Backbone as a chain_set.jsonl record, in Angstrom:
{"seq": "XXXXXXXXXXXXXXXXXXXXXXXXXXXXXXXXXXXXXXXXXXXXXXXXXXXXXXXXXXXXXXXXXXXXXXXXXXXXXXXXXXXXXXXXXXXXXXXXXXXXXXXXXXXXXXXXXXXXXXXXXXXXXXXXXXXXXXXXXXXXXXXXXXXXXXXXXXXXXXXXXXXXXXXXXXXXXXXXXXXXXXXXXXXXXXXXXXXXXXXXXXXXXXXXXXXXXXXXXXXXXXXXXXXXXXX", "coords": {"N": [[19.95, 64.644, 247.551], [17.948, 66.359, 245.151], [15.513, 69.224, 244.566], [11.511, 69.716, 245.577], [9.683, 69.092, 248.393], [7.993, 67.346, 248.353], [8.844, 65.973, 246.102], [11.112, 65.251, 246.179], [9.598, 63.156, 248.364], [8.337, 61.248, 246.541], [10.447, 60.671, 244.648], [12.136, 59.247, 246.757], [9.543, 57.041, 247.379], [9.486, 55.617, 244.326], [12.02, 54.243, 245.126], [11.905, 53.086, 247.061], [9.945, 51.375, 245.763], [11.524, 50.158, 243.962], [13.487, 48.854, 244.513], [11.864, 46.508, 246.392], [10.678, 45.492, 244.511], [12.617, 44.372, 242.946], [13.794, 42.534, 244.752], [11.141, 40.495, 244.921], [11.379, 39.659, 242.645], [13.947, 38.612, 242.274], [12.55, 36.667, 244.009], [9.863, 35.625, 243.245], [10.063, 35.528, 240.285], [9.63, 36.902, 237.183], [7.076, 36.905, 235.809], [5.76, 36.322, 238.406], [5.218, 38.851, 239.431], [3.921, 41.455, 241.457], [1.259, 43.74, 242.332], [-0.041, 44.556, 244.399], [1.306, 42.401, 246.456], [3.363, 43.861, 246.538], [2.689, 46.64, 247.377], [1.882, 45.91, 249.814], [4.329, 44.983, 251.239], [5.452, 47.538, 251.222], [3.488, 48.842, 253.068], [1.315, 50.092, 252.694], [-1.898, 50.53, 250.65], [-2.62, 48.989, 247.754], [-3.898, 51.088, 246.239], [-2.357, 53.125, 246.958], [0.065, 52.704, 246.073], [-0.577, 52.6, 243.284], [-0.205, 55.397, 242.137], [2.072, 55.815, 241.766], [3.135, 53.714, 240.239], [1.431, 52.473, 237.332], [0.583, 49.742, 236.662], [1.255, 46.205, 236.778], [2.199, 45.758, 234.47], [3.871, 48.277, 234.265], [5.567, 48.256, 236.467], [7.181, 46.411, 235.701], [8.455, 47.842, 234.101], [9.574, 49.578, 234.827], [11.508, 48.164, 236.829], [12.964, 47.116, 234.15], [14.217, 49.144, 233.317], [15.586, 49.841, 235.268], [17.655, 48.039, 235.813], [18.811, 48.276, 233.273], [20.203, 50.626, 233.331], [21.929, 49.865, 235.886], [23.557, 47.847, 234.548], [24.513, 49.597, 232.705], [26.119, 51.474, 233.761], [27.683, 49.924, 235.362], [29.318, 48.877, 232.959], [30.147, 50.965, 231.892], [31.522, 52.295, 233.879], [34.013, 50.24, 234.426], [34.949, 50.146, 231.724], [36.157, 52.46, 231.057], [38.044, 52.48, 233.265], [39.593, 51.45, 232.035], [42.707, 50.51, 229.876], [43.795, 52.689, 227.403], [43.896, 50.991, 224.663], [42.368, 49.124, 222.761], [41.643, 46.514, 222.612], [41.683, 46.04, 225.466], [40.15, 47.691, 226.487], [37.693, 46.708, 225.37], [37.433, 43.63, 226.949], [37.083, 44.869, 229.388], [34.773, 45.638, 228.819], [33.159, 43.286, 228.349], [34.369, 41.447, 230.295], [32.498, 43.184, 233.201], [29.748, 42.844, 232.002], [29.753, 40.335, 232.377], [29.991, 39.848, 235.078], [28.316, 41.13, 236.25], [25.526, 39.975, 235.201], [25.966, 37.599, 236.801], [26.205, 37.938, 238.74], [23.488, 39.498, 239.53], [21.451, 37.769, 238.196], [18.774, 37.157, 238.499], [17.602, 39.702, 237.261], [19.156, 40.291, 235.162], [17.876, 37.694, 233.449], [15.377, 39.389, 233.177], [15.996, 41.145, 231.49], [17.311, 39.291, 229.1], [16.685, 37.284, 228.82], [13.72, 34.652, 228.7], [10.819, 35.942, 227.125], [8.413, 37.938, 228.965], [5.248, 37.114, 229.537], [2.633, 38.319, 227.803], [3.774, 40.774, 228.584], [5.371, 43.886, 226.672], [7.829, 45.09, 226.508], [8.26, 49.035, 226.758], [9.414, 50.835, 223.925], [9.979, 53.703, 223.865], [10.598, 54.133, 226.676], [12.458, 52.409, 227.413], [14.309, 52.396, 225.386], [17.136, 53.736, 225.53], [18.639, 52.753, 227.844], [18.619, 50.433, 227.616], [20.319, 50.162, 224.926], [23.007, 51.16, 225.888], [25.1, 49.575, 225.925], [25.653, 48.022, 224.018], [25.882, 50.238, 222.312], [28.593, 51.393, 223.421], [30.357, 49.268, 223.109], [30.773, 49.213, 220.01], [31.698, 51.966, 219.722], [34.167, 51.405, 220.711], [34.847, 49.483, 218.833], [34.889, 51.743, 216.436], [36.318, 53.353, 217.006], [38.676, 51.785, 217.102], [38.593, 51.227, 214.268], [38.684, 53.625, 213.199], [42.069, 54.06, 213.788], [42.558, 52.406, 212.786], [43.11, 50.275, 213.283], [41.835, 47.991, 212.484], [40.606, 45.14, 210.633], [38.163, 46.232, 207.777], [37.306, 44.79, 205.848], [34.831, 43.096, 203.506], [31.636, 43.123, 202.226], [28.253, 43.746, 202.994], [25.556, 41.948, 202.704], [22.934, 42.271, 199.747], [20.297, 42.113, 201.719], [20.781, 43.209, 204.054], [22.134, 45.329, 203.999], [20.552, 47.759, 203.761], [20.338, 47.934, 206.698], [22.493, 47.816, 207.632], [23.381, 50.464, 207.054], [21.65, 51.432, 208.486], [21.853, 51.388, 211.319], [24.661, 52.422, 211.626], [24.115, 54.693, 211.307], [22.355, 55.56, 213.27], [24.134, 55.383, 215.326], [26.144, 56.939, 215.045], [28.326, 55.978, 213.557], [31.501, 55.359, 211.636], [32.476, 53.19, 210.785], [32.915, 50.484, 208.37], [30.667, 48.164, 206.361], [31.671, 45.123, 206.888], [33.071, 45.951, 209.704], [30.591, 46.062, 211.482], [29.153, 43.536, 210.976], [31.274, 42.131, 212.088], [31.48, 43.33, 214.803], [28.548, 42.754, 215.452], [28.29, 39.618, 215.55], [29.944, 39.319, 217.351], [29.228, 40.674, 219.418], [26.599, 39.27, 219.777], [27.631, 36.285, 220.769], [29.031, 37.193, 222.804], [27.361, 38.005, 224.675], [25.709, 35.608, 224.445], [27.246, 33.835, 225.777], [27.521, 34.484, 228.351], [24.769, 34.616, 228.987], [24.413, 31.456, 228.824], [26.01, 30.88, 231.08], [24.886, 31.724, 233.089], [22.301, 30.878, 232.943], [22.712, 28.221, 233.447], [22.945, 26.736, 230.974], [25.266, 25.274, 230.28], [25.536, 22.989, 231.453], [26.247, 21.921, 234.646], [28.296, 19.972, 235.577], [30.886, 20.164, 233.502], [32.184, 22.204, 233.363], [34.681, 24.053, 235.317], [35.555, 25.569, 235.944], [34.045, 28.478, 235.053], [34.529, 31.042, 235.236], [36.999, 30.917, 233.999], [36.524, 29.854, 231.599], [35.257, 31.675, 230.161], [36.686, 33.763, 229.961], [38.812, 32.933, 228.256], [37.059, 32.751, 225.894], [36.323, 35.912, 225.611], [39.044, 36.167, 224.811], [39.29, 34.745, 222.217], [36.985, 36.259, 221.1], [38.385, 38.681, 220.641], [40.534, 37.898, 219.061], [39.053, 37.469, 217.068], [37.864, 39.852, 216.129], [39.705, 41.246, 215.138], [41.245, 43.006, 217.072], [43.384, 41.806, 218.737], [46.311, 40.102, 218.336], [46.717, 36.542, 217.65], [47.425, 34.074, 220.155]], "CA": [[18.495, 64.682, 246.223], [17.524, 68.046, 244.67], [13.889, 69.266, 244.258], [10.969, 70.165, 246.511], [10.116, 67.619, 249.822], [6.803, 66.217, 247.66], [9.533, 65.24, 244.775], [12.159, 63.911, 247.242], [9.628, 61.946, 248.841], [7.978, 60.678, 245.434], [11.312, 59.872, 244.065], [11.812, 57.727, 247.571], [8.601, 55.775, 247.377], [9.585, 55.064, 243.89], [13.28, 53.584, 245.08], [11.351, 51.711, 248.037], [8.884, 49.987, 245.212], [12.02, 49.333, 242.472], [14.056, 47.766, 245.573], [11.094, 45.727, 246.48], [10.099, 44.701, 243.034], [13.946, 43.859, 242.523], [14.118, 41.247, 245.93], [10.28, 40.024, 244.088], [11.667, 39.435, 240.896], [14.232, 37.127, 242.481], [11.651, 35.32, 244.572], [8.63, 34.435, 242.74], [10.249, 35.791, 238.949], [8.618, 38.32, 236.727], [5.553, 36.339, 235.52], [4.741, 36.424, 238.921], [5.255, 40.051, 239.691], [2.154, 41.452, 241.922], [1.911, 45.416, 242.703], [-0.492, 44.336, 245.698], [2.308, 42.044, 247.196], [4.589, 45.297, 246.861], [2.081, 47.445, 248.46], [1.633, 45.122, 251.583], [5.715, 45.221, 252.078], [5.624, 48.685, 251.768], [3.23, 49.151, 254.088], [0.464, 51.128, 252.164], [-2.899, 50.061, 250.18], [-2.634, 49.321, 246.675], [-4.342, 51.97, 245.646], [-1.392, 54.098, 246.788], [0.986, 52.279, 244.713], [-0.976, 53.067, 241.607], [-0.331, 56.525, 242.03], [3.09, 55.913, 241.539], [3.199, 52.932, 239.153], [0.113, 51.843, 236.929], [0.205, 48.178, 236.792], [2.031, 44.983, 237.034], [3.274, 46.151, 233.028], [4.521, 49.495, 234.262], [6.119, 47.95, 237.31], [8.386, 45.875, 234.991], [8.833, 48.684, 232.876], [10.761, 50.544, 236.055], [12.463, 47.187, 236.784], [13.851, 46.842, 233.341], [15.305, 50.268, 232.845], [16.301, 49.913, 236.518], [18.089, 46.657, 235.214], [19.649, 48.451, 232.233], [20.424, 52.042, 234.032], [23.075, 49.644, 236.676], [24.428, 47.528, 233.772], [24.835, 50.136, 231.937], [26.853, 52.188, 234.334], [28.89, 49.208, 235.896], [30.497, 48.768, 232.45], [30.789, 52.409, 231.954], [33.071, 52.045, 234.504], [34.883, 49.106, 233.797], [35.954, 50.531, 230.46], [36.363, 54.048, 231.662], [39.024, 52.641, 233.936], [40.585, 50.592, 231.325], [43.57, 50.993, 229.469], [43.307, 52.741, 225.88], [43.956, 50.02, 223.94], [40.262, 48.712, 222.165], [41.201, 45.263, 223.67], [41.591, 46.244, 227.083], [38.56, 48.421, 226.836], [36.655, 45.498, 224.948], [37.923, 42.809, 227.436], [36.687, 45.204, 230.342], [33.514, 45.6, 228.947], [32.921, 42.149, 228.352], [34.042, 41.057, 232.308], [31.754, 43.838, 233.466], [28.796, 42.688, 231.401], [29.042, 38.901, 232.743], [30.268, 39.736, 236.198], [26.992, 41.809, 236.505], [25.093, 39.357, 235.316], [26.643, 36.693, 238.014], [25.874, 38.773, 240.56], [22.312, 39.911, 239.287], [21.053, 36.522, 237.515], [17.122, 37.307, 238.223], [17.573, 40.944, 236.693], [19.429, 39.424, 233.613], [16.53, 36.528, 232.907], [14.339, 39.616, 233.073], [16.537, 42.134, 230.263], [17.745, 38.725, 228.041], [15.517, 35.525, 229.399], [12.304, 34.484, 227.888], [9.884, 36.925, 227.274], [7.365, 37.788, 229.87], [4.186, 35.863, 228.925], [1.766, 39.465, 228.481], [4.457, 42.164, 228.611], [6.452, 44.129, 225.829], [8.834, 46.5, 226.929], [7.801, 50.517, 225.869], [10.601, 51.441, 223.61], [10.055, 55.094, 224.31], [11.394, 53.906, 227.991], [13.659, 51.36, 227.769], [15.604, 51.728, 224.238], [17.916, 55.045, 225.65], [19.189, 52.564, 228.419], [18.761, 49.399, 226.886], [21.241, 50.264, 224.012], [23.838, 51.707, 226.655], [26.538, 48.306, 226.514], [26.146, 47.693, 222.295], [26.77, 51.506, 221.561], [29.932, 51.333, 223.664], [30.99, 48.349, 222.157], [30.487, 50.155, 218.754], [32.016, 52.772, 219.12], [35.375, 50.825, 220.761], [35.338, 49.292, 217.035], [34.612, 52.866, 215.964], [38.088, 53.927, 217.661], [39.993, 50.807, 216.801], [38.467, 51.176, 213.216], [39.503, 55.261, 212.708], [42.699, 54.32, 214.341], [43.173, 51.556, 211.334], [43.192, 48.514, 213.726], [40.455, 46.231, 212.545], [40.319, 45.16, 209.148], [36.932, 46.417, 207.603], [36.653, 44.442, 204.672], [33.395, 42.565, 203.049], [30.107, 44.244, 202.345], [27.066, 43.791, 203.449], [24.353, 40.966, 201.965], [22.306, 42.664, 199.613], [19.417, 42.403, 202.623], [21.264, 43.852, 205.114], [23.154, 46.97, 203.606], [20.199, 49.209, 204.292], [20.893, 47.335, 208.27], [23.722, 48.106, 208.513], [23.376, 52.039, 207.455], [20.599, 52.539, 209.616], [22.87, 51.216, 212.866], [25.719, 53.685, 211.225], [23.668, 56.29, 211.136], [21.827, 55.627, 214.676], [24.695, 55.094, 216.64], [27.034, 57.927, 214.724], [29.678, 55.269, 213.478], [32.12, 55.629, 210.415], [32.939, 51.919, 210.317], [32.355, 49.653, 207.334], [29.769, 47.117, 206.549], [32.751, 44.568, 207.846], [33.196, 45.547, 211.017], [29.696, 46.483, 211.596], [28.897, 42.365, 211.179], [31.82, 41.471, 213.171], [31.019, 43.826, 216.239], [27.251, 42.404, 215.993], [28.522, 38.756, 215.561], [30.597, 39.159, 218.531], [27.976, 40.737, 220.525], [25.663, 38.008, 220.03], [28.612, 35.627, 221.449], [29.136, 37.492, 223.948], [25.318, 37.874, 225.622], [25.397, 34.078, 224.239], [27.996, 33.565, 226.661], [27.202, 35.004, 229.62], [23.25, 33.493, 229.09], [24.716, 30.008, 229.052], [26.43, 30.216, 232.173], [23.47, 32.273, 234.019], [20.822, 29.936, 233.123], [23.464, 26.563, 233.372], [23.418, 25.706, 229.818], [26.924, 24.548, 229.847], [25.271, 21.746, 232.362], [27.174, 21.778, 235.877], [29.723, 19.347, 235.703], [31.32, 20.267, 232.197], [33.033, 23.142, 232.68], [34.798, 23.882, 236.145], [35.957, 27.409, 236.243], [33.007, 29.229, 234.24], [35.222, 32.94, 234.47], [38.327, 31.295, 232.781], [36.035, 29.834, 229.801], [34.59, 32.962, 229.52], [38.315, 34.431, 229.554], [39.021, 32.007, 226.978], [35.835, 33.145, 224.888], [36.77, 36.868, 225.255], [40.345, 36.952, 224.151], [39.014, 34.315, 221.411], [36.337, 37.206, 220.134], [39.274, 40.36, 220.167], [40.699, 37.945, 218.05], [38.264, 37.496, 215.337], [37.519, 41.332, 215.88], [41.137, 41.967, 214.934], [41.799, 43.57, 218.591], [44.597, 40.959, 219.339], [46.667, 38.521, 217.888], [46.487, 34.876, 217.801], [48.135, 33.228, 220.452]], "C": [[17.709, 65.975, 246.263], [16.084, 67.932, 244.842], [12.778, 69.736, 245.749], [10.767, 68.579, 247.75], [8.623, 67.1, 248.769], [7.694, 65.651, 246.315], [10.339, 64.472, 245.149], [11.227, 62.775, 247.71], [8.846, 60.841, 247.514], [9.284, 59.704, 245.049], [12.1, 58.635, 245.357], [10.784, 56.811, 247.782], [9.01, 55.271, 245.774], [11.153, 53.998, 243.555], [12.589, 52.484, 245.897], [10.71, 50.763, 246.857], [9.938, 49.864, 244.193], [12.818, 48.467, 244.042], [13.129, 46.817, 246.36], [11.067, 44.653, 245.713], [11.234, 43.718, 242.612], [13.9, 42.318, 243.284], [12.708, 40.245, 245.271], [10.975, 39.298, 242.93], [12.801, 37.928, 241.514], [14.11, 36.315, 242.854], [11.023, 35.005, 243.992], [9.124, 34.523, 241.058], [9.579, 37.002, 238.427], [7.227, 37.857, 236.201], [4.688, 36.839, 236.835], [4.565, 37.683, 239.867], [3.933, 40.268, 240.269], [2.275, 43.004, 242.721], [1.158, 45.137, 243.814], [0.513, 43.835, 246.631], [2.974, 43.138, 247.709], [4.26, 46.4, 247.362], [2.312, 47.052, 249.528], [2.953, 45.003, 251.998], [5.722, 46.681, 252.213], [4.804, 49.262, 253.049], [1.518, 49.991, 253.652], [-0.419, 49.972, 251.236], [-2.47, 49.807, 248.812], [-2.937, 50.027, 245.995], [-3.448, 53.506, 245.734], [-0.535, 54.272, 245.794], [0.733, 53.04, 243.527], [-0.924, 54.728, 241.312], [1.524, 56.819, 241.735], [3.982, 54.629, 240.377], [2.136, 52.214, 238.802], [-0.117, 50.935, 237.538], [1.564, 47.444, 236.597], [3.438, 45.838, 236.042], [4.069, 47.268, 233.356], [5.754, 49.122, 235.785], [7.169, 46.85, 236.921], [9.341, 46.655, 234.307], [10.124, 49.538, 233.992], [11.376, 49.253, 236.129], [13.212, 47.13, 235.997], [14.831, 47.857, 232.752], [15.866, 50.804, 234.235], [17.668, 49.086, 236.291], [19.315, 47.339, 234.265], [20.688, 49.535, 232.46], [21.898, 50.935, 234.813], [24.04, 48.981, 235.802], [25.097, 48.56, 233.147], [25.942, 51.28, 232.707], [27.737, 51.621, 234.91], [29.874, 48.712, 234.401], [30.387, 49.936, 231.685], [32.077, 52.59, 232.555], [34.306, 51.624, 234.668], [35.663, 49.646, 232.505], [36.325, 51.68, 230.78], [37.795, 53.835, 232.336], [40.382, 51.753, 233.472], [41.7, 51.042, 230.488], [42.82, 51.733, 228.015], [43.07, 52.027, 224.964], [42.552, 49.177, 223.729], [40.841, 47.236, 222.531], [41.56, 45.136, 225.016], [40.545, 46.786, 226.872], [37.55, 47.031, 226.505], [36.836, 44.253, 225.945], [37.069, 43.293, 229.025], [34.997, 45.548, 230.528], [32.984, 44.729, 229.236], [32.607, 41.223, 230.055], [33.079, 41.936, 232.811], [30.475, 43.563, 233.718], [28.762, 40.882, 232.45], [29.852, 39.009, 234.213], [29.094, 40.582, 237.313], [25.939, 41.034, 236.488], [24.861, 37.93, 236.474], [26.04, 37.059, 238.962], [24.474, 39.25, 240.386], [21.566, 38.686, 238.26], [19.529, 36.733, 237.151], [16.901, 38.771, 237.042], [17.846, 40.655, 235.245], [18.438, 38.92, 232.812], [15.895, 38.03, 232.314], [14.687, 40.608, 231.245], [16.692, 40.94, 229.203], [17.221, 37.439, 228.217], [14.445, 36.026, 228.704], [11.721, 35.296, 228.458], [8.739, 36.494, 228.709], [6.314, 37.732, 229.296], [3.097, 37.904, 229.404], [2.901, 40.723, 227.963], [5.291, 42.189, 227.327], [6.766, 45.568, 226.348], [8.989, 47.664, 226.185], [9.086, 51.139, 225.395], [11.429, 52.86, 223.87], [10.864, 54.922, 225.539], [12.536, 53.149, 228.23], [14.45, 51.014, 226.371], [16.677, 52.218, 225.011], [18.734, 54.002, 226.091], [19.397, 51.151, 228.178], [20.199, 48.838, 225.439], [22.69, 50.597, 224.256], [25.69, 51.02, 225.784], [26.759, 48.559, 224.718], [26.642, 49.044, 221.605], [28.116, 51.442, 222.121], [30.678, 50.201, 223.257], [30.86, 48.799, 221.051], [31.586, 50.968, 218.886], [33.711, 52.1, 220.105], [36.038, 50.354, 219.602], [35.86, 50.455, 216.666], [36.302, 53.715, 216.051], [38.828, 53.233, 216.7], [39.723, 51.16, 215.048], [39.546, 52.791, 212.275], [41.092, 54.798, 213.094], [44.029, 53.131, 213.275], [44.185, 50.429, 212.324], [42.826, 47.143, 213.98], [40.56, 46.417, 211.133], [38.593, 44.945, 208.872], [36.237, 45.897, 206.173], [35.486, 43.613, 204.41], [32.375, 43.542, 203.206], [29.22, 43.395, 202.314], [26.122, 43.03, 202.243], [23.471, 42.317, 200.987], [20.912, 43.366, 200.814], [19.602, 42.886, 203.644], [21.921, 45.21, 204.809], [22.416, 48.253, 204.206], [19.987, 48.995, 206.144], [21.684, 47.773, 208.999], [24.197, 49.786, 208.11], [23.087, 52.648, 208.191], [21.681, 52.408, 210.971], [24.232, 52.249, 212.715], [25.337, 55.052, 211.563], [22.856, 56.835, 212.497], [22.843, 55.997, 215.87], [26.265, 56.222, 216.211], [28.501, 56.9, 214.151], [30.463, 55.648, 211.869], [32.644, 54.643, 210.256], [32.085, 51.51, 208.798], [31.247, 48.407, 207.42], [30.945, 45.676, 207.287], [32.811, 44.292, 209.081], [31.501, 45.579, 211.231], [28.723, 44.425, 211.928], [29.426, 41.921, 211.857], [31.405, 42.146, 214.391], [29.276, 42.738, 216.164], [27.599, 40.469, 216.162], [29.398, 38.466, 216.864], [29.87, 39.662, 220.062], [27.433, 39.868, 221.102], [26.259, 37.015, 221.085], [28.639, 35.829, 222.452], [28.147, 37.554, 224.816], [25.386, 36.454, 225.611], [25.868, 33.544, 225.667], [27.752, 33.349, 227.752], [25.449, 34.747, 229.849], [23.521, 32.342, 229.419], [25.767, 29.893, 230.36], [25.377, 30.61, 233.133], [22.806, 31.116, 234.664], [21.582, 28.563, 233.264], [22.746, 25.772, 232.035], [24.135, 25.077, 229.528], [26.597, 22.84, 230.303], [26.309, 22.2, 233.621], [27.91, 21.692, 236.563], [30.643, 19.927, 234.293], [32.406, 21.603, 232.255], [33.456, 23.44, 234.672], [35.554, 24.849, 237.044], [35.212, 28.224, 235.167], [33.892, 30.59, 233.972], [36.787, 32.434, 233.543], [37.482, 30.855, 231.398], [35.708, 31.454, 229.703], [35.616, 34.103, 229.604], [38.273, 34.175, 228.403], [38.434, 32.644, 226.023], [36.454, 34.692, 224.717], [37.885, 37.07, 224.481], [39.821, 35.844, 222.525], [38.113, 35.354, 219.985], [37.31, 38.486, 219.648], [40.212, 39.332, 219.612], [40.481, 38.013, 216.89], [37.8, 38.831, 215.122], [38.598, 41.543, 215.162], [41.853, 43.0, 215.76], [43.453, 42.919, 218.637], [45.153, 39.771, 218.593], [46.604, 37.27, 218.029], [47.407, 34.583, 219.188], [49.206, 32.186, 220.043]], "O": [[17.037, 66.465, 247.17], [15.485, 66.906, 245.164], [13.292, 70.043, 246.824], [11.408, 67.534, 247.865], [8.679, 65.87, 248.735], [7.12, 64.882, 245.543], [10.496, 63.311, 244.773], [11.624, 61.613, 247.625], [8.889, 59.627, 247.711], [9.302, 58.474, 245.082], [12.507, 57.513, 245.057], [11.063, 55.763, 248.363], [8.834, 54.054, 245.829], [11.457, 53.348, 242.555], [12.615, 51.288, 245.607], [10.886, 49.546, 246.912], [9.421, 49.371, 243.19], [12.378, 47.367, 244.375], [13.798, 46.187, 247.18], [11.278, 43.457, 245.913], [11.048, 42.614, 242.102], [13.948, 41.238, 242.696], [13.082, 39.093, 245.048], [10.733, 38.128, 242.63], [12.61, 36.727, 241.32], [14.755, 35.282, 242.676], [11.175, 33.801, 243.787], [8.632, 33.623, 240.378], [9.082, 37.906, 239.098], [6.295, 38.66, 236.262], [3.6, 37.415, 236.813], [3.9, 37.62, 240.901], [2.943, 39.632, 239.906], [3.166, 43.326, 243.507], [1.836, 45.608, 244.727], [0.766, 44.548, 247.602], [3.173, 43.406, 248.894], [5.091, 47.199, 247.793], [2.951, 47.743, 250.322], [3.034, 44.891, 253.222], [6.001, 47.124, 253.328], [5.321, 49.992, 253.894], [0.756, 50.365, 254.543], [0.016, 48.838, 251.032], [-1.661, 50.697, 248.547], [-2.424, 49.944, 244.878], [-3.601, 54.537, 245.079], [-0.292, 55.189, 245.01], [1.458, 53.831, 242.924], [-1.537, 55.234, 240.371], [2.031, 57.924, 241.544], [5.113, 54.717, 239.9], [1.7, 51.37, 239.585], [-0.741, 50.872, 238.598], [2.657, 47.947, 236.334], [4.576, 46.243, 236.282], [5.11, 47.324, 232.702], [6.721, 49.865, 235.954], [7.953, 46.431, 237.772], [10.508, 46.419, 233.995], [11.269, 49.914, 233.742], [12.046, 49.165, 235.1], [14.37, 47.068, 236.409], [15.816, 47.673, 232.037], [16.446, 51.88, 234.38], [18.727, 49.604, 236.644], [20.503, 47.056, 234.418], [21.812, 49.488, 231.96], [22.987, 51.196, 234.301], [25.23, 49.243, 235.972], [26.317, 48.446, 233.026], [26.599, 51.944, 231.906], [28.732, 52.29, 235.19], [30.997, 48.241, 234.585], [30.626, 49.703, 230.5], [33.191, 52.878, 232.116], [35.344, 52.228, 234.938], [36.882, 49.535, 232.371], [37.539, 51.614, 230.585], [38.68, 54.672, 232.156], [41.465, 51.468, 233.983], [41.636, 52.263, 230.343], [41.686, 51.478, 227.607], [42.061, 52.248, 224.295], [41.87, 48.706, 224.638], [39.814, 46.67, 222.906], [41.705, 44.046, 225.569], [39.652, 46.019, 227.23], [36.816, 46.492, 227.333], [35.943, 43.505, 225.545], [36.535, 42.443, 229.737], [34.263, 45.675, 231.508], [32.245, 44.787, 230.219], [31.65, 40.732, 230.652], [32.216, 41.096, 233.064], [29.888, 43.725, 234.788], [27.774, 40.482, 233.066], [30.447, 37.956, 234.446], [29.02, 40.644, 238.54], [25.208, 41.086, 237.477], [23.786, 37.44, 236.821], [25.441, 36.482, 239.869], [24.098, 39.52, 241.527], [21.024, 39.274, 237.324], [19.037, 36.592, 236.032], [16.082, 38.735, 236.123], [17.028, 40.737, 234.329], [18.086, 39.417, 231.743], [15.822, 38.089, 231.087], [13.958, 40.691, 230.257], [16.221, 41.322, 228.131], [17.582, 36.548, 227.447], [14.179, 37.144, 228.262], [11.746, 35.597, 229.651], [8.401, 35.428, 229.224], [6.306, 38.422, 228.276], [2.926, 38.476, 230.48], [2.689, 41.448, 226.991], [5.82, 41.195, 226.83], [6.184, 46.641, 226.502], [9.647, 47.651, 225.145], [9.793, 51.823, 226.135], [12.617, 53.151, 224.006], [11.911, 55.57, 225.542], [13.384, 53.283, 229.112], [15.024, 49.957, 226.11], [17.423, 51.306, 225.369], [19.668, 53.777, 225.322], [20.458, 50.679, 228.588], [20.724, 47.76, 225.16], [23.548, 50.478, 223.381], [26.725, 51.542, 225.371], [27.734, 49.117, 224.216], [27.465, 49.118, 220.693], [28.979, 51.43, 221.243], [31.874, 50.423, 223.069], [30.006, 48.695, 221.931], [32.533, 50.713, 218.141], [34.549, 52.951, 219.807], [37.207, 50.552, 219.268], [37.078, 50.535, 216.503], [37.019, 54.38, 215.303], [39.452, 53.713, 215.753], [40.78, 51.382, 214.458], [40.419, 52.938, 211.419], [41.71, 55.533, 212.323], [45.242, 53.022, 213.099], [45.328, 49.984, 212.21], [43.013, 46.138, 214.666], [40.599, 47.488, 210.527], [37.872, 44.072, 209.356], [35.221, 46.272, 205.586], [34.996, 43.347, 205.508], [32.254, 44.467, 204.01], [29.308, 42.343, 201.681], [26.008, 43.465, 201.097], [23.385, 43.387, 201.589], [20.568, 44.547, 200.868], [18.622, 43.094, 204.359], [22.111, 46.044, 205.695], [22.885, 49.24, 204.771], [19.497, 49.92, 206.792], [21.811, 48.049, 210.192], [25.142, 50.328, 208.682], [23.492, 53.705, 208.674], [22.2, 53.402, 211.48], [24.723, 52.776, 213.713], [25.925, 56.071, 211.924], [22.694, 58.014, 212.81], [22.621, 56.605, 216.917], [27.254, 56.26, 216.943], [29.638, 57.269, 214.445], [29.787, 56.248, 211.034], [33.576, 54.779, 209.463], [31.071, 52.003, 208.303], [31.044, 47.795, 208.469], [30.704, 45.449, 208.473], [32.716, 43.207, 209.656], [31.212, 44.423, 210.925], [27.931, 44.181, 212.838], [28.814, 41.166, 212.612], [30.865, 41.363, 215.172], [29.115, 41.975, 217.116], [26.969, 40.006, 217.113], [29.458, 37.32, 217.307], [29.932, 39.251, 221.221], [27.478, 39.529, 222.285], [25.652, 36.822, 222.138], [28.356, 34.968, 223.285], [28.314, 36.959, 225.881], [25.15, 35.902, 226.686], [25.149, 32.988, 226.497], [27.717, 32.227, 228.256], [25.014, 34.719, 231.0], [22.909, 31.944, 230.409], [26.292, 28.803, 230.59], [25.012, 29.788, 233.973], [22.678, 30.607, 235.777], [20.791, 27.625, 233.155], [22.204, 24.667, 232.006], [24.001, 24.253, 228.623], [27.093, 21.822, 229.82], [27.234, 22.939, 233.284], [28.344, 22.331, 237.521], [31.656, 20.118, 234.966], [33.228, 21.901, 231.388], [32.565, 23.054, 235.43], [35.951, 24.908, 238.207], [35.957, 28.676, 234.297], [33.996, 31.137, 232.873], [37.463, 33.122, 232.778], [37.705, 31.385, 230.309], [36.246, 32.175, 228.863], [35.322, 35.263, 229.316], [37.824, 34.908, 227.522], [39.163, 33.181, 225.188], [37.12, 34.836, 223.691], [37.911, 37.925, 223.595], [40.142, 36.485, 221.524], [38.275, 35.368, 218.765], [37.135, 39.142, 218.622], [41.266, 39.967, 219.588], [41.153, 38.381, 215.926], [37.329, 39.09, 214.015], [38.3, 42.296, 214.234], [42.787, 43.701, 215.369], [44.48, 43.594, 218.57], [44.567, 38.724, 218.318], [46.227, 37.088, 219.187], [48.464, 35.19, 219.013], [49.689, 31.433, 220.888]]}, "num_chains": 1, "name": "protein.A"}
């Protein structure tokens, strides 16, 4: 850990606050998080914690950034280890998202569940990490488009043309509107499928093998995206 002893001590304290905050998130939920409880477990008075985390919202933001970062790192590693084919990279991305969410349901809920009452994540602190997975997915599709592997037919309706262009500009994409539309649709379907499983929305007795169901969903999405041929 580089830096001065004071910087190292600060980083260690923030790591401890994050670790305790993660566990409290799993135990009591985001809405009930308490800095006082974190301070108590840390063995310091509340005023000492406020030097690192200003309030409950700041603690939530710390946990949001931490979760986005860990999810992004897991997905990057999985895609980096996959084969060069776009379908393999997409499949690795999808499976890594699900694996992390199933392992970290409370943190997935913080990112993609119901909003925490009274809390709004500050974009300047959360967006860069928050868009890592969709950015990687979009670039997988961009690479497939450049290679001539996917069909970009279909123009955006007038009300979405400017939005699609903004996505192209923000993520440095070359894909046409049709590929952006397909990517957004698959993104929502993928994350929706993960949330349905994590939050028990399918029902406890509906599917005996959730992983097989998810893999089948990913296979169908790959076909819809043009990354794989129908079986």
